[in-house]
Structure formats: C-alpha cells, structure tokens
mmCIF file of C-alpha atoms in Angstrom:
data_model
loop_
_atom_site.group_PDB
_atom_site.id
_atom_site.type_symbol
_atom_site.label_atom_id
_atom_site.label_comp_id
_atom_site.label_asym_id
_atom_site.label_seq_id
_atom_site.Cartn_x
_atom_site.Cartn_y
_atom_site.Cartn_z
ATOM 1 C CA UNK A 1204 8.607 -9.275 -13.488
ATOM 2 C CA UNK A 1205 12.428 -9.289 -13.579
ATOM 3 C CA UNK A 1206 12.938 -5.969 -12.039
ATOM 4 C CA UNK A 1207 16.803 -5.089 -11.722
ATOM 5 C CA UNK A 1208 16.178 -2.072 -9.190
ATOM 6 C CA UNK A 1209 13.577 -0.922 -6.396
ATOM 7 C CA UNK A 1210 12.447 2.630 -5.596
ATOM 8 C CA UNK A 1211 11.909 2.625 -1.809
ATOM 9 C CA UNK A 1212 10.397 4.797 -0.192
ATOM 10 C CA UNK A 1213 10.712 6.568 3.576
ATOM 11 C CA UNK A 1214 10.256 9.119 6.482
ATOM 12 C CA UNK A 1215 12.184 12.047 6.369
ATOM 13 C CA UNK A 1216 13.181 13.792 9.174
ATOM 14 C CA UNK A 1217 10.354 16.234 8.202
ATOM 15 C CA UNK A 1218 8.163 13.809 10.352
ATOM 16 C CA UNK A 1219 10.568 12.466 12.469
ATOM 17 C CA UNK A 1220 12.118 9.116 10.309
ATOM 18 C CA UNK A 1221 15.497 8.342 9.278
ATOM 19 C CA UNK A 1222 15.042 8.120 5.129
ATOM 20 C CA UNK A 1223 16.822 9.595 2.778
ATOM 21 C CA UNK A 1224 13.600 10.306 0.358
ATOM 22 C CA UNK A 1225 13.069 8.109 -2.088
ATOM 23 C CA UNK A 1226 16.347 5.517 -2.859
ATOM 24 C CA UNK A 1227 16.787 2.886 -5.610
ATOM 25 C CA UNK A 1228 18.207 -0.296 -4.258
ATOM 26 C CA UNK A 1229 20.278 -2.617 -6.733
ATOM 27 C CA UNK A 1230 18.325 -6.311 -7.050
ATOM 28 C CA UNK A 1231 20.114 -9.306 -9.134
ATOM 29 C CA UNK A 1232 16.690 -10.647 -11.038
ATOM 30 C CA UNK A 1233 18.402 -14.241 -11.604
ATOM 31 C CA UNK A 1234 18.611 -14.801 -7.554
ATOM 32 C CA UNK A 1235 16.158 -11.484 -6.299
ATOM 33 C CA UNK A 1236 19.255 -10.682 -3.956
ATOM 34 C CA UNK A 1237 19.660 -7.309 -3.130
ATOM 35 C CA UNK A 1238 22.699 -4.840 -3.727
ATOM 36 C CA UNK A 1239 23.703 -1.518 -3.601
ATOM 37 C CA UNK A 1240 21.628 1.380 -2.352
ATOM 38 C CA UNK A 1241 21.883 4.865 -4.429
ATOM 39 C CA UNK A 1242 20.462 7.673 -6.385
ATOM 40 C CA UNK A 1243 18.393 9.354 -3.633
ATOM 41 C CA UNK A 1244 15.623 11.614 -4.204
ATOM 42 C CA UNK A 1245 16.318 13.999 -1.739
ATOM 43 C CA UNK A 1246 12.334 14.954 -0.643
ATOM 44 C CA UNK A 1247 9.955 15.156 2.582
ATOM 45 C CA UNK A 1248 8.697 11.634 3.944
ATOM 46 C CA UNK A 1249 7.724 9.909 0.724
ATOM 47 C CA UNK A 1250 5.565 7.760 2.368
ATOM 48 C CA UNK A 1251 3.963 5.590 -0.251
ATOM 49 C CA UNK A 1252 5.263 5.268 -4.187
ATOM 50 C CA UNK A 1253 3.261 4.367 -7.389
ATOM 51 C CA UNK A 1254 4.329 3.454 -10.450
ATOM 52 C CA UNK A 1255 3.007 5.590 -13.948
ATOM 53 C CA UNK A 1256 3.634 5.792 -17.361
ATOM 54 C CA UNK A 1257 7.270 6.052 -19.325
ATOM 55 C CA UNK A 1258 9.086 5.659 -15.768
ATOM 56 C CA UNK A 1259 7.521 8.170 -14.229
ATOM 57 C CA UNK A 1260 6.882 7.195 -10.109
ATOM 58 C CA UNK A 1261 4.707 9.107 -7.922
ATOM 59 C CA UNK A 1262 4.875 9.679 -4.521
ATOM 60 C CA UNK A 1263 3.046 10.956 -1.524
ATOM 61 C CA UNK A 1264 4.276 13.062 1.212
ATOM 62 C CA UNK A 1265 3.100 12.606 4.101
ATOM 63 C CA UNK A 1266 3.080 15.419 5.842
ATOM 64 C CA UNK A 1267 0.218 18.067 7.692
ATOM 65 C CA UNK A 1268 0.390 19.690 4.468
ATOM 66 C CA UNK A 1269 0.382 16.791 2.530
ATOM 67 C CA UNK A 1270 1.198 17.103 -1.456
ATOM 68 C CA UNK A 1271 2.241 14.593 -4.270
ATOM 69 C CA UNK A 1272 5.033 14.395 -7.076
ATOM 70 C CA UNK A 1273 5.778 13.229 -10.164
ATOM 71 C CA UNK A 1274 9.591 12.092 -11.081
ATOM 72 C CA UNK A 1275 11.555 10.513 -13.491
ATOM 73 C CA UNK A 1276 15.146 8.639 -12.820
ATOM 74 C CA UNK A 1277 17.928 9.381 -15.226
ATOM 75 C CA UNK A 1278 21.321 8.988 -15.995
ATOM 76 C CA UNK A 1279 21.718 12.232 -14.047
ATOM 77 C CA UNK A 1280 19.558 10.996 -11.181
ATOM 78 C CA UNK A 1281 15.784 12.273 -10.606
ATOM 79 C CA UNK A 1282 13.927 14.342 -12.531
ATOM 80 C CA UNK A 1283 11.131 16.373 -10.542
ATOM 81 C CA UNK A 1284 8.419 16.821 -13.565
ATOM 82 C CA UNK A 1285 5.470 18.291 -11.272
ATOM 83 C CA UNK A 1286 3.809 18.549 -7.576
ATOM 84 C CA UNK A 1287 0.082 19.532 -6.380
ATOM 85 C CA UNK A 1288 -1.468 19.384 -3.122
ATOM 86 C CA UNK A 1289 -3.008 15.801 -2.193
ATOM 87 C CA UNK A 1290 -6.418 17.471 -1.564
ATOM 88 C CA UNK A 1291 -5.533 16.813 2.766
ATOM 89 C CA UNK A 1292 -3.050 15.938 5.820
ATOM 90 C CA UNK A 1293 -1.251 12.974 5.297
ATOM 91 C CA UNK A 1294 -1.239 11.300 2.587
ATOM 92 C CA UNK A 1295 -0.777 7.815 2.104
ATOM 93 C CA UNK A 1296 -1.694 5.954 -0.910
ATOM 94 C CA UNK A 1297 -1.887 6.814 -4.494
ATOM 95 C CA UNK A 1298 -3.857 5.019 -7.297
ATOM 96 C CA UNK A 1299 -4.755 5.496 -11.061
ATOM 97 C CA UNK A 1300 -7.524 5.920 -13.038
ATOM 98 C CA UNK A 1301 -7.943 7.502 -16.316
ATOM 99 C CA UNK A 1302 -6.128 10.977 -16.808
ATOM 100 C CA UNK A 1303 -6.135 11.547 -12.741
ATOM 101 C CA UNK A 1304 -3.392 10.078 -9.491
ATOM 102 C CA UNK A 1305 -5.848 9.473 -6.718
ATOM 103 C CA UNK A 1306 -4.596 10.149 -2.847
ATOM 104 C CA UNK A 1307 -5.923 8.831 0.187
ATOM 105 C CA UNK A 1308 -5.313 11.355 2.711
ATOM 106 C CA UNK A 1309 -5.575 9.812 6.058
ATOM 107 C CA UNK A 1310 -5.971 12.973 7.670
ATOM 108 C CA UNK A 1311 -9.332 12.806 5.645
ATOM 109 C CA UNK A 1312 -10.456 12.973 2.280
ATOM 110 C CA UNK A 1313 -9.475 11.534 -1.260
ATOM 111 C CA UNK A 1314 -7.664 13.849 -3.558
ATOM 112 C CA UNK A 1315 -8.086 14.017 -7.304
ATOM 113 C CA UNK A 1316 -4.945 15.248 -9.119
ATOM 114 C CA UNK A 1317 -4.860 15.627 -12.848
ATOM 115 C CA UNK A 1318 -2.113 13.955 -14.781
ATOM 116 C CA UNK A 1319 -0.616 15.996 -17.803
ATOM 117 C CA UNK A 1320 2.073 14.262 -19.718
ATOM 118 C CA UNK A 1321 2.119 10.866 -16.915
ATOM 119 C CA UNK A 1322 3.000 14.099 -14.166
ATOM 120 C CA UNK A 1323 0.457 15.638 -11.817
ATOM 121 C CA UNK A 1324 -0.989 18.883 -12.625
ATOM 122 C CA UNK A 1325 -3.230 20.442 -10.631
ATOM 123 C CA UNK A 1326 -6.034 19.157 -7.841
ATOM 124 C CA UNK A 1327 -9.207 19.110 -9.491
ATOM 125 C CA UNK A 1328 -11.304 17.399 -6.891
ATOM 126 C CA UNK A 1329 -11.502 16.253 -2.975
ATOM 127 C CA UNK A 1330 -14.032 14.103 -1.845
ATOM 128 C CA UNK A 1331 -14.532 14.217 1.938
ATOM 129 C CA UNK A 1332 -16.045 10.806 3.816
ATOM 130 C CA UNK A 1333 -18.158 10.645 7.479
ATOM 131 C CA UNK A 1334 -18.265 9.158 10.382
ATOM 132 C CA UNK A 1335 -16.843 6.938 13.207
ATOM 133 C CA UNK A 1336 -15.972 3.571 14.682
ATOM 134 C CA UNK A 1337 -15.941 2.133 17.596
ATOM 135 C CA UNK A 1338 -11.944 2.307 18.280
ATOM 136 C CA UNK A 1339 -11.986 5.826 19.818
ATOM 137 C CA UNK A 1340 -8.490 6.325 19.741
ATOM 138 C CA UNK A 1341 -7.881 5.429 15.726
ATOM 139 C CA UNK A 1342 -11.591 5.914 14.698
ATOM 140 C CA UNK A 1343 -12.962 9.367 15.992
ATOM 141 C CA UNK A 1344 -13.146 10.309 12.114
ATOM 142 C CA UNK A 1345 -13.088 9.317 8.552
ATOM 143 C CA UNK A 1346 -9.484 7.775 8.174
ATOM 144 C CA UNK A 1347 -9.120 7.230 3.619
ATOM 145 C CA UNK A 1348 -6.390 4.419 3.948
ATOM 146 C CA UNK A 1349 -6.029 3.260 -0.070
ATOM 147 C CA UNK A 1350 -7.857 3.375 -3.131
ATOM 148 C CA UNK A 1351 -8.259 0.429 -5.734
ATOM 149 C CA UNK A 1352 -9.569 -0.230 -9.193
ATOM 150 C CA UNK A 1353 -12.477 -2.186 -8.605
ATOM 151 C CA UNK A 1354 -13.883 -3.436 -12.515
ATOM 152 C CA UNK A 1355 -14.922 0.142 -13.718
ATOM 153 C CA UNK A 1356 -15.098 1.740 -10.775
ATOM 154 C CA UNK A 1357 -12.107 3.109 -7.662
ATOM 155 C CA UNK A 1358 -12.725 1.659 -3.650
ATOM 156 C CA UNK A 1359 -12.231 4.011 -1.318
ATOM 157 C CA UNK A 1360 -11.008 1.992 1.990
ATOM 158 C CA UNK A 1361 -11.912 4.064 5.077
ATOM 159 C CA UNK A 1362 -10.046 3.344 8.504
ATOM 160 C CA UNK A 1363 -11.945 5.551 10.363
ATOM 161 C CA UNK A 1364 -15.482 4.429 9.177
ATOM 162 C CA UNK A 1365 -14.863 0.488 8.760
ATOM 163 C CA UNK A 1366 -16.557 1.670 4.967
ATOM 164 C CA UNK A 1367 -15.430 0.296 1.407
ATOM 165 C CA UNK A 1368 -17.329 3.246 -0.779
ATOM 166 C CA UNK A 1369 -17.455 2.450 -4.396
ATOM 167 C CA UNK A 1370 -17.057 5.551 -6.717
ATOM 168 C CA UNK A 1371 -17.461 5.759 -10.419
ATOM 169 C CA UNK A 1372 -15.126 7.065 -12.560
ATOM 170 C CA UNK A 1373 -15.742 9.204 -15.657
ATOM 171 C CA UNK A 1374 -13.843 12.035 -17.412
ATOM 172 C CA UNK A 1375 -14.080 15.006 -15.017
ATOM 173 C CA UNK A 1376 -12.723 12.404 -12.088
ATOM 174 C CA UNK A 1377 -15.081 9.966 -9.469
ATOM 175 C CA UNK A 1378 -18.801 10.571 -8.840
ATOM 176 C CA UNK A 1379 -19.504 12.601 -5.870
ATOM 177 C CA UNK A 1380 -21.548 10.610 -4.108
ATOM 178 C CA UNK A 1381 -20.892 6.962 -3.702
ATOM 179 C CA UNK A 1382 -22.704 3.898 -6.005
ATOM 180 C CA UNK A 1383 -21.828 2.005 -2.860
ATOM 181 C CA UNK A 1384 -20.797 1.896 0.605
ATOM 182 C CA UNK A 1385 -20.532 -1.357 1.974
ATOM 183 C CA UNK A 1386 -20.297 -1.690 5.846
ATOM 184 C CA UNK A 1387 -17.593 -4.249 7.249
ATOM 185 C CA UNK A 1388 -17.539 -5.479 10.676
ATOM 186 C CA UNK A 1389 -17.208 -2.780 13.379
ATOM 187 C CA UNK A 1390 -13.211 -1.957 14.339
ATOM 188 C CA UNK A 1391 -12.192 -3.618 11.550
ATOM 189 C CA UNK A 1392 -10.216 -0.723 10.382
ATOM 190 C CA UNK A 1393 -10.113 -1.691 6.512
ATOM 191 C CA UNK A 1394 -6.582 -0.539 5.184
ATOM 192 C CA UNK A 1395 -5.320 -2.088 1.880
ATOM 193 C CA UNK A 1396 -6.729 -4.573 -0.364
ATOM 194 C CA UNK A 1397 -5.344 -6.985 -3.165
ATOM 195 C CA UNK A 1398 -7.236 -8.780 -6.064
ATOM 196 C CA UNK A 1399 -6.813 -12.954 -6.429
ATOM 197 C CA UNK A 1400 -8.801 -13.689 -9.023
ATOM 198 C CA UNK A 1401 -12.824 -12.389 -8.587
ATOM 199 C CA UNK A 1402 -12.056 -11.681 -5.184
ATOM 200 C CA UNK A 1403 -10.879 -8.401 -3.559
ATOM 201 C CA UNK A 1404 -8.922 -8.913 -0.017
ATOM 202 C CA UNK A 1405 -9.042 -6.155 2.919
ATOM 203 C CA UNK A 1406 -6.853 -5.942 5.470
ATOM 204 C CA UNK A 1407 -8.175 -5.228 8.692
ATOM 205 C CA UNK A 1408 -5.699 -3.363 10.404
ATOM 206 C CA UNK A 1409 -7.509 -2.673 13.505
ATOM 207 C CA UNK A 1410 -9.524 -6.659 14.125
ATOM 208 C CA UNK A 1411 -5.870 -8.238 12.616
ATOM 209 C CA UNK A 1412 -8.375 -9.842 9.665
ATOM 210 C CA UNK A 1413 -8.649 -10.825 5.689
ATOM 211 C CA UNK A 1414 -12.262 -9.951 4.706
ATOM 212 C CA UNK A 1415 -12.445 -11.644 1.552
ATOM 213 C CA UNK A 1416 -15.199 -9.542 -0.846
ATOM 214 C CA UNK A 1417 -16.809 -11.337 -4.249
ATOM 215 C CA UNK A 1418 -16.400 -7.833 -7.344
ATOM 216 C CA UNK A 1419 -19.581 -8.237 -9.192
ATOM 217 C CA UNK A 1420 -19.857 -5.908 -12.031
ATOM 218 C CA UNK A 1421 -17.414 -3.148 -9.874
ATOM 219 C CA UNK A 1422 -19.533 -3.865 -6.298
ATOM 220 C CA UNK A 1423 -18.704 -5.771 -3.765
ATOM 221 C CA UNK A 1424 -20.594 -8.699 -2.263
ATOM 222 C CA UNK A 1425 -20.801 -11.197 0.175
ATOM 223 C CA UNK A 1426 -17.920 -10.960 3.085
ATOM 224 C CA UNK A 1427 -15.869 -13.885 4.148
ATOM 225 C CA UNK A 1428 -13.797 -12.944 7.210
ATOM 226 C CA UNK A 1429 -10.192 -14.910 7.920
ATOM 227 C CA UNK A 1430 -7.661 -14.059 10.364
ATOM 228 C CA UNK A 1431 -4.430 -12.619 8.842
ATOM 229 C CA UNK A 1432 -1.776 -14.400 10.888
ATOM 230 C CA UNK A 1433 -1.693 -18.500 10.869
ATOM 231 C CA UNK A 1434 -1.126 -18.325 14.573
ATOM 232 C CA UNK A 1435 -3.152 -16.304 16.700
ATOM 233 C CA UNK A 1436 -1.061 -13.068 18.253
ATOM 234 C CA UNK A 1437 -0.872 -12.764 21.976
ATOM 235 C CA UNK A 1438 -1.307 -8.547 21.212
ATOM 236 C CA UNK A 1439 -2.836 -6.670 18.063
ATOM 237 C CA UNK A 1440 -0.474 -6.930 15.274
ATOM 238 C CA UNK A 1441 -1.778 -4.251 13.182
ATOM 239 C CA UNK A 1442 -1.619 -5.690 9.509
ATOM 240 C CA UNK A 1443 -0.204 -3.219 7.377
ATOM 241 C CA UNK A 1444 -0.147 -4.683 4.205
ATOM 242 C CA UNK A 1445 -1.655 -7.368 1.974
ATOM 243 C CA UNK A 1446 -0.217 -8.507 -1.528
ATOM 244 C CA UNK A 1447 -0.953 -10.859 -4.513
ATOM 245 C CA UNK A 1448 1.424 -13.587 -4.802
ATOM 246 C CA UNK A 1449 1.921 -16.802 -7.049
ATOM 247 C CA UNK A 1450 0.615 -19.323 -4.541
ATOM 248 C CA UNK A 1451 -2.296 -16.650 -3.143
ATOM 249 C CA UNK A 1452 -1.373 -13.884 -1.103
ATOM 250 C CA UNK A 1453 1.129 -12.502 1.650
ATOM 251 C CA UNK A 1454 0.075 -10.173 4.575
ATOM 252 C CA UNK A 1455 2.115 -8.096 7.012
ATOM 253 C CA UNK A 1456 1.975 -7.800 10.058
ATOM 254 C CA UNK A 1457 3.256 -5.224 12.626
ATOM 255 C CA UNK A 1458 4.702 -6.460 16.321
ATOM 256 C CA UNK A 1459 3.929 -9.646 15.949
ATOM 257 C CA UNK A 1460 7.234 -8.881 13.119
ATOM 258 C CA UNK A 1461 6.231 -11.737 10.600
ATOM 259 C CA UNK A 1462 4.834 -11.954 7.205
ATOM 260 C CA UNK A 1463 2.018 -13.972 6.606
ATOM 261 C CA UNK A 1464 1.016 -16.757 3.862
ATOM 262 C CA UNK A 1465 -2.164 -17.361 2.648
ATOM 263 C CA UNK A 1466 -3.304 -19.802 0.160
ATOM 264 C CA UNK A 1467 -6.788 -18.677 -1.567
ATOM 265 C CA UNK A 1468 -9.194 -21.950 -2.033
ATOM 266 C CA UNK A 1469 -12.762 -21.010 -3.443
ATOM 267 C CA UNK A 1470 -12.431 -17.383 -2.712
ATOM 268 C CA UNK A 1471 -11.525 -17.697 0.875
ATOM 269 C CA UNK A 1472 -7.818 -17.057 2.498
ATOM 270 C CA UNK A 1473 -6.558 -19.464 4.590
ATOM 271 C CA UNK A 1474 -3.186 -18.623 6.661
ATOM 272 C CA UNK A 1475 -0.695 -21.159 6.109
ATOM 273 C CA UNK A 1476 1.957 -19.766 7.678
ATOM 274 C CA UNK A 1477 3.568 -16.796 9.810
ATOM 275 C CA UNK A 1478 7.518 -16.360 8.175
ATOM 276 C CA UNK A 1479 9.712 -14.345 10.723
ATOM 277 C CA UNK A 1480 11.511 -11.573 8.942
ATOM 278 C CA UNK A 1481 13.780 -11.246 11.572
ATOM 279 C CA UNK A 1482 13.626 -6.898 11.110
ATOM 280 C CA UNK A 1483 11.061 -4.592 13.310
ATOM 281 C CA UNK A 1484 8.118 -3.051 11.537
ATOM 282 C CA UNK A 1485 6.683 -4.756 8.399
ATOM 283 C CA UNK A 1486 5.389 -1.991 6.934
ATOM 284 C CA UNK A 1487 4.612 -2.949 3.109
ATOM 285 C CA UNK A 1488 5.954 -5.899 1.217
ATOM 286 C CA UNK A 1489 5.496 -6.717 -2.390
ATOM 287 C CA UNK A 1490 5.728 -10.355 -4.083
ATOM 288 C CA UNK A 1491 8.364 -10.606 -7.353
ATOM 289 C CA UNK A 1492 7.741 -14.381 -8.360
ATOM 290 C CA UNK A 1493 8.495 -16.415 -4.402
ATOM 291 C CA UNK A 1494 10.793 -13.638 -3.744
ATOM 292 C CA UNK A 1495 9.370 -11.258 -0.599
ATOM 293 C CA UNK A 1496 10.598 -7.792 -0.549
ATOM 294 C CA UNK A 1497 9.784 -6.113 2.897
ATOM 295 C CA UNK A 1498 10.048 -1.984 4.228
ATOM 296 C CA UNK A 1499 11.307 -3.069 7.816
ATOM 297 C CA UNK A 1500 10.290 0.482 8.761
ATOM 298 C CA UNK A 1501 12.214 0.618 12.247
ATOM 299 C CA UNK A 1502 15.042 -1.609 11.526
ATOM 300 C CA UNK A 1503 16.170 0.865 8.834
ATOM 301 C CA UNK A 1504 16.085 -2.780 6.867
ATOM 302 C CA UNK A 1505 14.340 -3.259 3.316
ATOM 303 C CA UNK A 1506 14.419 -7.501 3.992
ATOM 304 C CA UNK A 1507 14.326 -9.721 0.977
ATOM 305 C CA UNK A 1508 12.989 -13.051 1.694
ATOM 306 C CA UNK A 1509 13.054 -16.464 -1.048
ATOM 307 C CA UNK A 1510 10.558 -19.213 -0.709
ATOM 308 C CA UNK A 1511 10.881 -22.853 -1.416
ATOM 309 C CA UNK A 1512 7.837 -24.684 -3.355
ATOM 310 C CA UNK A 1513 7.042 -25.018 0.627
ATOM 311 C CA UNK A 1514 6.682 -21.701 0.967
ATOM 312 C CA UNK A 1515 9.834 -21.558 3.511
ATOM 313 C CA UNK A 1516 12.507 -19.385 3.351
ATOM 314 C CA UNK A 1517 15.881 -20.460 1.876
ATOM 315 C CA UNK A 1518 17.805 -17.227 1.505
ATOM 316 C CA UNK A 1519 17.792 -13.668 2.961
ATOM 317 C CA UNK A 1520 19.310 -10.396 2.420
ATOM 318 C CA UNK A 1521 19.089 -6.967 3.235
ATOM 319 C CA UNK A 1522 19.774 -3.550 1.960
ATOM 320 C CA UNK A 1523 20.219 -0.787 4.701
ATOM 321 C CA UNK A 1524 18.553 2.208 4.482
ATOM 322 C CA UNK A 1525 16.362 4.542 6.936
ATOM 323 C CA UNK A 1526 12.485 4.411 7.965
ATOM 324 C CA UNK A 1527 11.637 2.302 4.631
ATOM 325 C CA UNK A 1528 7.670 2.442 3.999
ATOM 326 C CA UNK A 1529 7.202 1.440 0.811
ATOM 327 C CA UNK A 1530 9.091 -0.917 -1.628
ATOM 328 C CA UNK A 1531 8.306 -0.249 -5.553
ATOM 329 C CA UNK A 1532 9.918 -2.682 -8.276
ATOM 330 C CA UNK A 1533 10.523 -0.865 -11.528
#
C-alpha cells in the first residue's frame, strides 16, 4: 500500500473533542512522512472510518443518537452520498459484509445498514446482546466494541460481556441468533481484533491482554492469552487497538502512551517491544509497510513512526490536528 493521503478521523465538539470531522492529511509514500492537513469534512464526532467501494469512506458518529455516513472526496471536497441511524448510542466501529455496513454501537447493539450504490441506505436490522462482567463500572451491560469477518461468518466483540458471538451472514443480513458465543476470560473486555495468518487476535482492553483464537471453518477455538505490552505497566493501560503488520502485529496502548510490537511464532504473540510515541492517547494506529501511523487522541497529534529491520524507530513526524480517533489510508 503506497497511500499518498489519510482520512482521519475525530471528536467534534458535539461530544466534547477538538476535531474538525473527518480531515485528509498529505503522506509522501517514498519516506511515509506526513504533510499537509486539509479538505475537512465538516460532521459530528466521526469516531471511527471504513473504507468501501469506488472511494467511498464511511464513518460513524458517535453520538447518543448515533448514525452513519457515506462520502466521497472530490476535487470539490466531500461528497455526502447517504446517512441512516447506526441501529444505537454510540457508535464505534463499522465493518462489511455483503450488500450491508455493520455498526457496533457501544451503547448496545449491532446495526445492520443496507448499502445501495457503495452508500448506506436504510437500517434493516439491530441485533441486541446480554449480559455482564465483572468490571462494574465498564461492564454493567452488553458493550458491541467491533465487528470482523471471520471465514464466512462476522464476530461480534462484546466489552460488556467478555463474549466473541459468531453470526452468519446471508442475504437479508446476520442470523439472529448466534452459531457461536465463545466465553473469554472474565474482565477481559474484548475490543478489536486483527487476523495473522489462521489466527484471530483480541485485544483485551480491560485485563491489558492478546488472546490469540485458532478460525476453524468461521469459529473460533482454542485461546492462547499474551500480555499486550513487553513490559509490564505499573497501572491499566487500556489497549485500544491491535493491527496486522509485516513482522506480526502492533498494539496500542493507552497511559502507559506506547505502541507495542509483537512478533507471532506458531500462533502465539509474543511482545517484543513497547516504542514510546512520545504523544498522549494512542487511540488507533494502522501499519503501511514498517511505517506506524498513530490517532494521538489528546495530543491533537496523528504521530507517524518508521522502523528499522530492528523494529526501532528511525524517523518521526507529526501532522496536527484535534481529538484524532481513527487513522484511514486511502
């Protein structure tokens, strides 16, 4: 992937952030520096940003009344091509699957949205999860955190439940009722996941763990817990995200302000080590080649980071712009 510009996005002041909506920022693919930021999508708190067909990028917004959109960028700027309601409060994660943009509400329950021309159309289904955990404070109710392709069938990762359901998907959107909910350890708080290989990897944002999880025929088998920093954190560092990269994978994580390396050997992460990103608030990164592009969320800092074969940094930039969340090469 050579991409020459990121979408980004941010909270709005609609909930309090600093963004601008959703911003491109300029990125030199021959040294992954990054440049100018500009053509803003003015819109409320576009929390988390998706990738379609033909250039289209979806976004949720994360607000009580939470909703999705569909846009294009232009020579003219951005192109609003359709919205619909995200089937609950906050959303936070969008994925695909044939013909519908799935949500993760964390305010409870997964939307269904139907896609008409690569835009959303209208909500065709909401499918509501139950239960608790043992965190009362972030667990007092189902918390839908992300969605992923797993073979056939869509993950839902639940938060509040420390659940990874397994839903099919056909052409009127995902089976009711689960094929399979598989139980991880209690508090783990599963958030986002990344595939190496066979392997899908969970970040527990609420234990600070990798729960490594063998995809057999679109279930999930056989848990393998690591611990997501190299260096155990003297307070919870609340991983936020975890992403496929060329030498394994690469988690955030929150306070203790560091992203994480991982090599994967026979299906298992193993932290090698905790990179300083020298910003406030890791919340999302995304791997181009050994380039690291990070949403410093309260640094008002999108931080890019190059590796060495070593896996040690040997440049930095940054491009400045508010309450980044979510960094999306196109």
């Amino acid at each position: 992937m050579d991409a020459h510009v990121l979408a980004v996005g941010s909270y709005t002041a609609a909930t309090g952030g600093r963004g601008p909506g959703i911003a491109l920022v300029e990125r030199d693919p021959a040294t992954g520096r990054l440049g100018a930021v500009g053509s803003v999508a003015d819109c409320p708190s576009p929390s988390f940003l998706l990738a379609g067909d033909d250039g289209t990028v979806h976004a949720a917004h994360e607000l009580d009344e939470g909703f999705v959109s569909s846009r294009r960028r232009g020579p003219g700027g951005w192109e609003l091509l359709g919205e619909a309601p995200s089937g609950g409060p906050s959303p936070c994660h969008l994925s695909l699957v044939p013909g519908f943009l799935v949500v993760a509400n964390y305010g409870g329950g997964v939307g269904v949205v139907e896609l008409s021309g690569g835009a959303v159309g209208r909500l065709r289904q909401t499918l509501q999860g139950n239960g608790s955990g043992p965190d009362t404070e972030r667990q007092e109710a189902s918390h839908p955190h992300s969605t992923r392709r797993v073979g056939p069938h869509l993950a839902v990762f639940d938060l509040g439940t420390d659940e990874v359901r397994v839903h099919g998907v056909g052409a009127d959107g995902l089976t009711p009722d689960p094929l399979q909910t598989l139980a991880l350890a209690p508090g783990t708080g599963p958030r986002h996941a990344a595939a190496v290989g066979d392997r899908l990897f969970v970040a527990g944002e609420l234990d600070a763990t990798l729960t490594s999880l063998a995809v057999r025929d679109g279930l999930l088998a056989d848990p393998v817990v690591a611990p997501a920093t190299a260096v155990p954190p003297a307070q919870r560092t609340y991983p936020s995200e975890v992403c496929p990269a060329p030498w394994g994978l690469v988690v955030a994580n929150r306070r203790a302000e560091v992203l994480t390396v991982h090599e994967v050997v026979d299906g298992v992460a193993r932290p090698v080590r905790d990179i300083a990103i020298g910003a406030v608030n890791p919340r999302h990164v995304v791997a181009i080649g050994r380039h690291l592009y990070v949403a410093a969320q309260d640094s008002d800092q999108v931080v890019h980071l190059a590796l060495d074969d070593d896996l040690r940094v040997v440049d930095r930039s940054v491009a400045e712009t508010g309450s980044p969340t979510c960094v999306l090469p196109l």
